[in-house]
Amino acid sequence: MLLLLATTGGLFSQEADPLVKRVSKDTSKVSLNMDAVYNRPFLAIKKMPIALGGYLEANSLYQSEDGISEGLSFQARRLTLFMSSSITKRIKFLTEIEFEDGTKEIGIEFAALDVSLHPALNFRGGIVMNPIGAFNQNHDGPKWEFVERPDVAVNMLPATWSNVGFGIYGKTHKGDWILGYEAYLTNGFDNSIIDNEENKTFLPAAKENAERFEESNNGKPLFSGKLTVKNRNIAEIGFSYMGGAYNKFEEDGLTLDEKRSVAVFAIDANAVIKNTGTYIVGEIAFVNVDVPETFTQQYGTKQWGAFVDVVQPVLQRSILNWENATLNVAARLDYVDWNVGTFQETGNKIGEEQIAISPAISFRPTAQTVFRINYRYQWQKDILANPAAKTAAWLFGFSTYF
Amino acid sequence: MKYSFQFIFGAFLTMMFTMGCEQTTPYAPAENELLDGPLEGLTIAQQIKFLSGDEAFGDVFTIEKGLGPVFVANQCASCHPGDGKGSPFVEFVRFGQPDTLGNQFLEFGAPQLQHKAIPGFEPEQLPEGATTTKLIAPAVTGLGFLNFVSDQDLINLSDPNDIDGDGISGRPHWNNIPDYVTLRPNTISQNGKYISRFGKKAAAYNLLHQTSGAYNQDMGITSLFETIDPYSGLEEDPEVSTQTVNDVVFYLNTLKAPLQRDEGATSIIAGAQIFSEIKCASCHIPSLQTGYSPIEVLSYKEFHPYTDLLLHDMGSELDDQYTEGFALTSEWRTPPLWGLGLSKDAQGGSYFLMHDGRAGSIEQAISLHGGEGEASKNSFAQLSEVEKQQLIEFLESL
């Protein structure tokens, strides 16, 4: 890997070298969110069987909760490397390896073989990103105007959520309409989603279990499926579902617990308003978890959350000799309720919810690089719905494909 | 290039604005609006220890870390959110019998019912014939001050035979204490028993006694101090370190006392006067003094908890036919009233007062007083609406 990095590092600095060619992205206008994993800039090096790419995200953070701040921090959020290879015309391989927070977390987020049988029928196997919502598969930093990822995607849903498994996907189009689907069986969640140090039902807790790449927690596959419809003149909308048993209920032929299930349903959408160039993207998701009645209500059975981003280009022209540079203003609204319902003891509404608003300014000297200034103001209520803790944060950073 | 300069200038201004970010972040609430926070004057070493205890107080126990198998809550902060009073969401049930001969249901898991269980296990069930009481956790602020009031001061406040004839006969809870407890300086014993002062029935001697019991009975966590697992009834390896327990005890000792708000307001001054006139202050003693404490800022300090830490007969309505130690079933320790006005902010916006949270307002809590509190309750009922309001405002200012 080090040798590869050293080699590619040298090559990237010589983009004009005819040995290195940038692989053009899919501009066929039939691409969907599900294509995001391949819809990235890659560099192909002559005679090398693989194309390379990646992105880097870093930022500064000044945050204060209820008047108490830890001061200014600098964060190296992600360094992600992609490698893809067309083994034959209809067999492709792609992998995405991510280093989060320096080397605190190193993970293979995607490593799959794609076999195209027909445009409407493709096989994918390996480490796949479960198609739940849109963000999980389309999470590259340079594509977003915000330093923070949407709360619903990373603090309720477990983006980036990858598992070993296989499935099929495909798409077809007629006129302006495009229809896509995905269906996978993978390894899945475990007991930690209702037993974790977050002290709430927390699907991302299952990401801590690295053994899910080795074996299923309970021998029952997690089903993930998505249906997407897009009209090229209007919008793209996706409906996705992910569900299955999450707990280990048997071992060595002995019963440990009842079989308990988790189900996630999400709707995502994105659109560009042609007259103004305004880009709108959002996602809403609902989680149902079977929590034992005799366990604590601290762990909720229902959750929901949503986010919406509105991005408005305000300047698109040559700036400081960058051709086609863009200055955007943007805003995000985040909401998550981790524990929907009322207390058995009092009938009062359970809290454990959070709302945040994030205005932003972003500057893109090129489409592949974004500089972002974000302000985020958040209200977070504890489980008893006591007065919200208020947190404000200033984030300045960049994200760039390379 | 026409726009380039403007862009750079705009970016520069934006950056400058960012650098001035303290103006755009939330203000810290006033110190007297918060229950949590350390005592003023702690040394740096003590502040470090306070932080360790604060972190341990918020630690979530998972199954892997030893939670349960049966339990009531999975972290200290569940029962004491924001260091304040608990709510019925984490109420706990204790069971036993009406007499003071010692709990006869220990082999059935007494005194506390662990009514929740980790997946695959069944919660504890109440044994037939046991009497019960429901409890919600008290606020934990200012406990260090209460801990270091001398035994002699409590004896001086007591009047078990009502010699002064005022109808109030508070008495210390002389109780047996576990071997692991270190006696406080100048402690006084009587027939091998010591004055206990923490808990709704004042059954715990000090904060180590209270904390070790809470780890064990509330969370199913064994320690070097409480070694028996509530589910199996067997001795188990410690699931929390002695260092952690000690850190939490230090944290509880060094939490600041709640600060009164608007104490100079006319209505609040009038309310304080009424509080004394109708003899609320006979049990809810406004001021106490600490004795010697190894934590210097707690030594020989006057403070204002509005309690006498003594047991009082509160009448039949509050008699749950359950007892702890040598307290009678109708006896309850006078709860401190400091922080009362901030309780709602820890209880989800509503009051849950009295030992089990049954009172939804201060007026209702007063109306539930019987026994030694009967006369004050009746006096309150005879106040004018304005006077009642002044008294309530005073209590909410605490």
Short mmCIF file of N, CA and C in Angstrom, two decimals, chain B residues 284-387:
data_model
loop_
_atom_site.label_atom_id
_atom_site.label_comp_id
_atom_site.label_asym_id
_atom_site.label_seq_id
_atom_site.Cartn_x
_atom_site.Cartn_y
_atom_site.Cartn_z
N HIS B 284 -37.49 21.88 58.26
CA HIS B 284 -36.66 22.31 57.13
C HIS B 284 -35.76 23.45 57.62
N ILE B 285 -34.80 23.07 58.46
CA ILE B 285 -33.92 24.07 59.11
C ILE B 285 -33.15 24.84 58.02
N PRO B 286 -33.27 26.15 57.98
CA PRO B 286 -32.63 26.91 56.89
C PRO B 286 -31.11 26.77 56.86
N SER B 287 -30.45 26.82 58.02
CA SER B 287 -28.98 26.87 58.00
C SER B 287 -28.38 25.79 58.89
N LEU B 288 -27.35 25.16 58.38
CA LEU B 288 -26.55 24.21 59.16
C LEU B 288 -25.08 24.59 58.99
N GLN B 289 -24.23 23.91 59.75
CA GLN B 289 -22.80 24.18 59.65
C GLN B 289 -22.04 22.86 59.57
N THR B 290 -21.03 22.84 58.75
CA THR B 290 -20.20 21.64 58.69
C THR B 290 -19.20 21.65 59.83
N GLY B 291 -18.73 20.46 60.16
CA GLY B 291 -17.61 20.35 61.06
C GLY B 291 -16.33 20.25 60.25
N TYR B 292 -15.39 19.50 60.79
CA TYR B 292 -14.13 19.34 60.06
C TYR B 292 -14.36 18.46 58.84
N SER B 293 -13.71 18.82 57.73
CA SER B 293 -13.72 17.98 56.54
C SER B 293 -12.31 17.94 55.97
N PRO B 294 -11.87 16.77 55.49
CA PRO B 294 -10.56 16.72 54.83
C PRO B 294 -10.55 17.53 53.54
N ILE B 295 -11.73 17.82 53.01
CA ILE B 295 -11.81 18.71 51.84
C ILE B 295 -11.98 20.12 52.40
N GLU B 296 -10.93 20.90 52.29
CA GLU B 296 -10.84 22.15 53.05
C GLU B 296 -12.04 23.08 52.83
N VAL B 297 -12.50 23.16 51.57
CA VAL B 297 -13.59 24.11 51.31
C VAL B 297 -14.92 23.68 51.94
N LEU B 298 -14.95 22.47 52.49
CA LEU B 298 -16.17 22.02 53.17
C LEU B 298 -16.08 22.15 54.69
N SER B 299 -14.92 22.54 55.18
CA SER B 299 -14.71 22.58 56.63
C SER B 299 -15.32 23.83 57.26
N TYR B 300 -16.09 23.60 58.30
CA TYR B 300 -16.62 24.67 59.15
C TYR B 300 -17.31 25.76 58.32
N LYS B 301 -18.20 25.33 57.46
CA LYS B 301 -18.92 26.27 56.60
C LYS B 301 -20.41 26.28 56.96
N GLU B 302 -20.98 27.47 56.97
CA GLU B 302 -22.44 27.56 57.13
C GLU B 302 -23.07 27.41 55.74
N PHE B 303 -24.17 26.70 55.67
CA PHE B 303 -24.85 26.53 54.39
C PHE B 303 -26.36 26.44 54.65
N HIS B 304 -27.14 26.42 53.57
CA HIS B 304 -28.58 26.63 53.73
C HIS B 304 -29.39 25.55 53.00
N PRO B 305 -29.47 24.37 53.61
CA PRO B 305 -30.10 23.25 52.91
C PRO B 305 -31.60 23.10 53.16
N TYR B 306 -32.11 23.73 54.22
CA TYR B 306 -33.53 23.58 54.61
C TYR B 306 -33.86 22.12 54.93
N THR B 307 -33.05 21.54 55.79
CA THR B 307 -33.31 20.19 56.31
C THR B 307 -32.65 20.08 57.68
N ASP B 308 -33.09 19.11 58.45
CA ASP B 308 -32.41 18.81 59.70
C ASP B 308 -31.80 17.41 59.67
N LEU B 309 -31.97 16.71 58.55
CA LEU B 309 -31.42 15.36 58.36
C LEU B 309 -31.96 14.36 59.39
N LEU B 310 -33.09 14.69 59.98
CA LEU B 310 -33.67 13.83 61.02
C LEU B 310 -34.92 13.13 60.49
N LEU B 311 -35.31 12.07 61.18
CA LEU B 311 -36.54 11.36 60.83
C LEU B 311 -37.73 12.01 61.53
N HIS B 312 -38.83 12.12 60.79
CA HIS B 312 -40.06 12.68 61.36
C HIS B 312 -41.24 11.81 60.96
N ASP B 313 -42.18 11.70 61.86
CA ASP B 313 -43.44 11.02 61.54
C ASP B 313 -44.24 11.93 60.62
N MET B 314 -44.54 11.44 59.44
CA MET B 314 -45.23 12.28 58.46
C MET B 314 -46.69 11.89 58.27
N GLY B 315 -47.20 11.05 59.14
CA GLY B 315 -48.63 10.75 59.11
C GLY B 315 -48.99 9.55 58.25
N SER B 316 -50.26 9.22 58.31
CA SER B 316 -50.70 7.97 57.68
C SER B 316 -50.68 8.02 56.15
N GLU B 317 -50.90 9.20 55.58
CA GLU B 317 -50.98 9.26 54.12
C GLU B 317 -49.64 8.94 53.46
N LEU B 318 -48.57 9.21 54.16
CA LEU B 318 -47.24 8.92 53.62
C LEU B 318 -46.64 7.64 54.21
N ASP B 319 -47.47 6.92 54.92
CA ASP B 319 -47.02 5.67 55.54
C ASP B 319 -47.22 4.52 54.56
N ASP B 320 -46.13 4.04 53.98
CA ASP B 320 -46.21 2.97 52.98
C ASP B 320 -46.07 1.59 53.59
N GLN B 321 -46.04 1.52 54.91
CA GLN B 321 -45.88 0.21 55.59
C GLN B 321 -44.57 -0.48 55.22
N TYR B 322 -43.59 0.34 54.86
CA TYR B 322 -42.27 -0.20 54.54
C TYR B 322 -41.24 0.58 55.33
N THR B 323 -40.22 -0.09 55.76
CA THR B 323 -39.19 0.65 56.49
C THR B 323 -37.79 0.18 56.13
N GLU B 324 -36.85 0.99 56.54
CA GLU B 324 -35.43 0.65 56.38
C GLU B 324 -34.74 0.89 57.70
N GLY B 325 -33.84 0.01 58.05
CA GLY B 325 -33.12 0.18 59.31
C GLY B 325 -34.10 0.23 60.46
N PHE B 326 -33.96 1.28 61.26
CA PHE B 326 -34.81 1.41 62.45
C PHE B 326 -35.80 2.56 62.31
N ALA B 327 -35.97 3.07 61.10
CA ALA B 327 -37.00 4.09 60.86
C ALA B 327 -38.36 3.43 60.91
N LEU B 328 -39.34 4.13 61.42
CA LEU B 328 -40.70 3.59 61.41
C LEU B 328 -41.32 3.83 60.03
N THR B 329 -42.39 3.10 59.75
CA THR B 329 -42.94 3.17 58.40
C THR B 329 -43.47 4.56 58.05
N SER B 330 -43.88 5.31 59.04
CA SER B 330 -44.40 6.65 58.75
C SER B 330 -43.30 7.71 58.85
N GLU B 331 -42.11 7.30 59.17
CA GLU B 331 -41.02 8.27 59.33
C GLU B 331 -40.24 8.46 58.03
N TRP B 332 -39.98 9.70 57.73
CA TRP B 332 -39.16 10.04 56.56
C TRP B 332 -38.16 11.09 56.98
N ARG B 333 -37.01 11.05 56.35
CA ARG B 333 -36.01 12.09 56.63
C ARG B 333 -36.45 13.39 55.97
N THR B 334 -36.28 14.49 56.66
CA THR B 334 -36.62 15.80 56.07
C THR B 334 -35.78 16.02 54.81
N PRO B 335 -36.42 16.15 53.66
CA PRO B 335 -35.62 16.36 52.46
C PRO B 335 -35.13 17.81 52.39
N PRO B 336 -33.90 18.02 51.94
CA PRO B 336 -33.44 19.39 51.74
C PRO B 336 -34.31 20.08 50.69
N LEU B 337 -34.58 21.35 50.90
CA LEU B 337 -35.40 22.08 49.93
C LEU B 337 -34.55 22.91 48.96
N TRP B 338 -33.24 22.97 49.22
CA TRP B 338 -32.43 23.76 48.29
C TRP B 338 -32.49 23.12 46.90
N GLY B 339 -32.54 23.96 45.90
CA GLY B 339 -32.65 23.46 44.53
C GLY B 339 -34.06 23.11 44.10
N LEU B 340 -35.03 23.31 45.04
CA LEU B 340 -36.41 22.90 44.72
C LEU B 340 -36.92 23.58 43.43
N GLY B 341 -36.64 24.87 43.29
CA GLY B 341 -37.14 25.60 42.13
C GLY B 341 -36.53 25.15 40.82
N LEU B 342 -35.40 24.48 40.89
CA LEU B 342 -34.74 24.01 39.67
C LEU B 342 -35.09 22.55 39.36
N SER B 343 -35.90 21.95 40.23
CA SER B 343 -36.20 20.52 40.07
C SER B 343 -36.84 20.22 38.73
N LYS B 344 -37.77 21.09 38.33
CA LYS B 344 -38.51 20.83 37.09
C LYS B 344 -37.57 20.67 35.89
N ASP B 345 -36.47 21.44 35.93
CA ASP B 345 -35.55 21.40 34.78
C ASP B 345 -34.76 20.10 34.71
N ALA B 346 -34.86 19.29 35.76
CA ALA B 346 -34.23 17.97 35.72
C ALA B 346 -35.27 16.87 35.61
N GLN B 347 -36.53 17.23 35.80
CA GLN B 347 -37.59 16.20 35.83
C GLN B 347 -38.48 16.25 34.59
N GLY B 348 -38.00 16.88 33.55
CA GLY B 348 -38.76 16.91 32.30
C GLY B 348 -39.83 17.99 32.25
N GLY B 349 -39.68 19.02 33.08
CA GLY B 349 -40.60 20.16 32.99
C GLY B 349 -41.76 20.11 33.96
N SER B 350 -41.91 19.02 34.71
CA SER B 350 -42.99 18.91 35.70
C SER B 350 -42.39 18.56 37.05
N TYR B 351 -43.06 18.99 38.10
CA TYR B 351 -42.62 18.58 39.44
C TYR B 351 -43.05 17.14 39.72
N PHE B 352 -42.16 16.38 40.30
CA PHE B 352 -42.50 15.09 40.89
C PHE B 352 -41.91 15.12 42.29
N LEU B 353 -42.72 15.54 43.27
CA LEU B 353 -42.21 15.81 44.62
C LEU B 353 -42.70 14.73 45.60
N MET B 354 -42.19 14.82 46.81
CA MET B 354 -42.34 13.82 47.87
C MET B 354 -41.50 12.59 47.50
N HIS B 355 -41.48 11.61 48.41
CA HIS B 355 -40.52 10.52 48.23
C HIS B 355 -40.75 9.72 46.96
N ASP B 356 -42.00 9.68 46.50
CA ASP B 356 -42.31 8.86 45.32
C ASP B 356 -42.76 9.70 44.13
N GLY B 357 -42.64 10.99 44.23
CA GLY B 357 -43.00 11.85 43.10
C GLY B 357 -44.49 12.04 42.93
N ARG B 358 -45.27 11.68 43.95
CA ARG B 358 -46.72 11.71 43.77
C ARG B 358 -47.28 13.13 43.72
N ALA B 359 -46.53 14.11 44.22
CA ALA B 359 -47.02 15.50 44.23
C ALA B 359 -46.56 16.21 42.96
N GLY B 360 -47.53 16.74 42.23
CA GLY B 360 -47.21 17.42 40.98
C GLY B 360 -46.98 18.90 41.14
N SER B 361 -47.10 19.39 42.37
CA SER B 361 -46.87 20.82 42.62
C SER B 361 -46.42 20.99 44.06
N ILE B 362 -45.90 22.16 44.35
CA ILE B 362 -45.45 22.43 45.73
C ILE B 362 -46.66 22.46 46.66
N GLU B 363 -47.76 23.04 46.19
CA GLU B 363 -48.97 23.09 47.02
C GLU B 363 -49.43 21.67 47.38
N GLN B 364 -49.40 20.81 46.39
CA GLN B 364 -49.83 19.44 46.64
C GLN B 364 -48.88 18.75 47.62
N ALA B 365 -47.59 19.04 47.46
CA ALA B 365 -46.62 18.44 48.39
C ALA B 365 -46.90 18.89 49.83
N ILE B 366 -47.20 20.16 49.99
CA ILE B 366 -47.50 20.66 51.35
C ILE B 366 -48.75 19.96 51.88
N SER B 367 -49.74 19.80 51.01
CA SER B 367 -51.01 19.22 51.46
C SER B 367 -50.87 17.74 51.84
N LEU B 368 -49.77 17.12 51.41
CA LEU B 368 -49.55 15.71 51.77
C LEU B 368 -48.85 15.56 53.12
N HIS B 369 -48.41 16.67 53.71
CA HIS B 369 -47.76 16.59 55.01
C HIS B 369 -48.79 16.22 56.08
N GLY B 370 -48.44 15.23 56.90
CA GLY B 370 -49.28 14.88 58.05
C GLY B 370 -48.38 14.69 59.24
N GLY B 371 -48.87 14.06 60.26
CA GLY B 371 -48.05 13.78 61.44
C GLY B 371 -47.45 15.06 61.99
N GLU B 372 -46.13 15.09 62.09
CA GLU B 372 -45.46 16.27 62.64
C GLU B 372 -45.60 17.49 61.72
N GLY B 373 -45.97 17.26 60.47
CA GLY B 373 -46.14 18.38 59.54
C GLY B 373 -47.58 18.85 59.43
N GLU B 374 -48.47 18.20 60.18
CA GLU B 374 -49.90 18.50 60.08
C GLU B 374 -50.21 19.96 60.40
N ALA B 375 -49.61 20.46 61.46
CA ALA B 375 -49.94 21.83 61.89
C ALA B 375 -49.50 22.84 60.83
N SER B 376 -48.34 22.63 60.26
CA SER B 376 -47.86 23.55 59.22
C SER B 376 -48.75 23.47 57.99
N LYS B 377 -49.18 22.25 57.67
CA LYS B 377 -50.07 22.10 56.51
C LYS B 377 -51.36 22.89 56.75
N ASN B 378 -51.91 22.77 57.94
CA ASN B 378 -53.15 23.48 58.25
C ASN B 378 -52.94 24.99 58.23
N SER B 379 -51.79 25.41 58.72
CA SER B 379 -51.48 26.85 58.70
C SER B 379 -51.39 27.35 57.26
N PHE B 380 -50.80 26.55 56.41
CA PHE B 380 -50.69 26.93 55.00
C PHE B 380 -52.08 27.09 54.39
N ALA B 381 -52.97 26.16 54.74
CA ALA B 381 -54.32 26.20 54.17
C ALA B 381 -55.05 27.48 54.57
N GLN B 382 -54.68 28.02 55.72
CA GLN B 382 -55.37 29.23 56.19
C GLN B 382 -54.75 30.52 55.68
N LEU B 383 -53.66 30.43 54.96
CA LEU B 383 -53.04 31.65 54.41
C LEU B 383 -53.91 32.23 53.31
N SER B 384 -53.76 33.54 53.09
CA SER B 384 -54.45 34.15 51.95
C SER B 384 -53.77 33.67 50.67
N GLU B 385 -54.45 33.88 49.55
CA GLU B 385 -53.87 33.44 48.27
C GLU B 385 -52.55 34.16 48.00
N VAL B 386 -52.49 35.45 48.39
CA VAL B 386 -51.25 36.22 48.19
C VAL B 386 -50.12 35.62 49.03
N GLU B 387 -50.43 35.30 50.26
CA GLU B 387 -49.40 34.72 51.14
C GLU B 387 -48.94 33.35 50.65
#
